[in-house]
Amino acid sequence: MSFDWLVPFHLWVKWLHIVSVIAWMAGLLYLPRLFVYHAEAAPGSDKSETFKTMERRLLRAIMNPAMIASFVFGTLLVLTPGVVDWSAWWIWIKVAAVVGMTEMHHLFARWRKDFEADRNPRPARVYRIANEIPTVLMIVIVAMAVLKPS
Ligand code: HEM
């Protein structure tokens, strides 16, 4: 199957990919920060209920659609002839870090459900540490995607 028709849209797709990724990252960096504060709020309190709403909306309205859009536009870039050289090692580091980022997304979604049900078993410290992981992955991914070291 030929994907030559994608070539004229390369930069447009890349623009949409970067916009989606920015929205996804905003959520991945902010949601665990909300968990840090939520872990310190008493279950059932007004504060805790407000965090639940913030977390649910952030995940459903921003992070889930932004993750899907990042994958859709990223996959279109992968399919665009001449864009990815699979013999370069950087692309494999990017793939591994993107898998890690997706894992973090799903982990945070599970943690959100714990908070929703008022049964958070983890101390705030765990969320503080988890908060750093998407940051590190993002630094690695952007370095690979932009510098393309070979
Ligand atoms: C979700 C799965 C992803 C796929 C399949 C994917 C795939 C790609 C591909 C094939 C390119 C090359 C475009 C080109 O060189 O013209 C690209 C560019 C880029 N990606 Fe991704 N990507 C994904 C996720 C991410 C994430 C999570 C980030 C950031 C945290 C990211 C940041 C970038 C950036 C900044 C560029 C532009 C690089 C440049 O042209 O200088 N991508 N992506």
Short mmCIF file of N, CA, C and O in Angstrom, two decimals, residues 24 28 67 71 91-107 133-134 137-138 140-141:
data_model
loop_
_atom_site.label_atom_id
_atom_site.label_comp_id
_atom_site.label_asym_id
_atom_site.label_seq_id
_atom_site.Cartn_x
_atom_site.Cartn_y
_atom_site.Cartn_z
N TRP A 24 -1.24 16.64 25.70
CA TRP A 24 -1.10 15.38 26.45
C TRP A 24 -0.13 15.58 27.62
O TRP A 24 -0.39 15.20 28.76
N LEU A 28 -0.27 15.10 31.71
CA LEU A 28 0.62 14.13 32.38
C LEU A 28 1.47 14.80 33.46
O LEU A 28 1.90 14.15 34.41
N MET A 67 -4.01 12.11 23.98
CA MET A 67 -3.17 10.92 23.76
C MET A 67 -3.55 10.25 22.43
O MET A 67 -2.67 9.90 21.63
N PHE A 71 -1.15 9.79 19.02
CA PHE A 71 -0.90 8.51 18.34
C PHE A 71 -1.34 8.55 16.88
O PHE A 71 -0.63 8.07 16.00
N ILE A 91 15.16 6.41 16.93
CA ILE A 91 13.72 6.15 16.81
C ILE A 91 13.27 5.06 17.81
O ILE A 91 12.18 5.13 18.37
N TRP A 92 14.19 4.11 18.07
CA TRP A 92 13.85 3.02 19.00
C TRP A 92 13.81 3.52 20.44
O TRP A 92 13.00 3.06 21.25
N ILE A 93 14.71 4.49 20.74
CA ILE A 93 14.66 5.10 22.09
C ILE A 93 13.35 5.87 22.22
O ILE A 93 12.67 5.82 23.25
N LYS A 94 12.96 6.59 21.15
CA LYS A 94 11.71 7.35 21.20
C LYS A 94 10.52 6.39 21.39
O LYS A 94 9.66 6.64 22.23
N VAL A 95 10.50 5.30 20.64
CA VAL A 95 9.41 4.32 20.75
C VAL A 95 9.33 3.81 22.20
O VAL A 95 8.24 3.79 22.81
N ALA A 96 10.49 3.44 22.77
CA ALA A 96 10.50 2.91 24.14
C ALA A 96 9.98 3.96 25.13
O ALA A 96 9.18 3.65 26.03
N ALA A 97 10.41 5.22 24.96
CA ALA A 97 9.97 6.27 25.89
C ALA A 97 8.49 6.57 25.70
O ALA A 97 7.79 6.88 26.67
N VAL A 98 7.97 6.47 24.46
CA VAL A 98 6.54 6.69 24.22
C VAL A 98 5.72 5.56 24.88
O VAL A 98 4.67 5.81 25.47
N VAL A 99 6.24 4.33 24.82
CA VAL A 99 5.57 3.21 25.51
C VAL A 99 5.52 3.52 27.01
O VAL A 99 4.47 3.37 27.66
N GLY A 100 6.64 4.00 27.56
CA GLY A 100 6.70 4.37 28.98
C GLY A 100 5.68 5.46 29.31
O GLY A 100 5.00 5.40 30.34
N MET A 101 5.58 6.44 28.44
CA MET A 101 4.65 7.57 28.66
C MET A 101 3.21 7.05 28.67
O MET A 101 2.39 7.48 29.49
N THR A 102 2.91 6.11 27.77
CA THR A 102 1.56 5.55 27.68
C THR A 102 1.25 4.75 28.95
O THR A 102 0.13 4.79 29.47
N GLU A 103 2.26 4.02 29.44
CA GLU A 103 2.10 3.28 30.71
C GLU A 103 1.78 4.24 31.85
O GLU A 103 0.92 3.95 32.68
N MET A 104 2.49 5.39 31.89
CA MET A 104 2.24 6.37 32.96
C MET A 104 0.81 6.89 32.87
O MET A 104 0.14 7.06 33.89
N HIS A 105 0.36 7.12 31.64
CA HIS A 105 -1.02 7.60 31.44
C HIS A 105 -2.02 6.61 32.06
O HIS A 105 -2.93 6.99 32.80
N HIS A 106 -1.82 5.32 31.77
CA HIS A 106 -2.75 4.32 32.26
C HIS A 106 -2.63 4.12 33.78
O HIS A 106 -3.63 3.89 34.46
N LEU A 107 -1.40 4.23 34.28
CA LEU A 107 -1.20 4.15 35.73
C LEU A 107 -1.95 5.29 36.43
O LEU A 107 -2.67 5.08 37.41
N ILE A 133 8.52 11.33 36.46
CA ILE A 133 8.77 10.35 35.39
C ILE A 133 8.36 10.88 34.00
O ILE A 133 9.17 10.84 33.07
N PRO A 134 7.13 11.41 33.84
CA PRO A 134 6.80 11.96 32.52
C PRO A 134 7.74 13.10 32.10
O PRO A 134 8.02 13.26 30.91
N LEU A 137 10.85 11.41 30.73
CA LEU A 137 10.53 10.77 29.43
C LEU A 137 10.38 11.84 28.35
O LEU A 137 10.85 11.67 27.21
N MET A 138 9.72 12.95 28.69
CA MET A 138 9.53 14.03 27.70
C MET A 138 10.88 14.59 27.24
O MET A 138 11.08 14.81 26.03
N VAL A 140 13.72 13.07 27.13
CA VAL A 140 14.36 12.07 26.26
C VAL A 140 13.69 12.07 24.87
O VAL A 140 14.37 12.12 23.84
N ILE A 141 12.34 12.04 24.85
CA ILE A 141 11.61 11.95 23.57
C ILE A 141 11.92 13.16 22.68
O ILE A 141 12.21 13.02 21.49
#
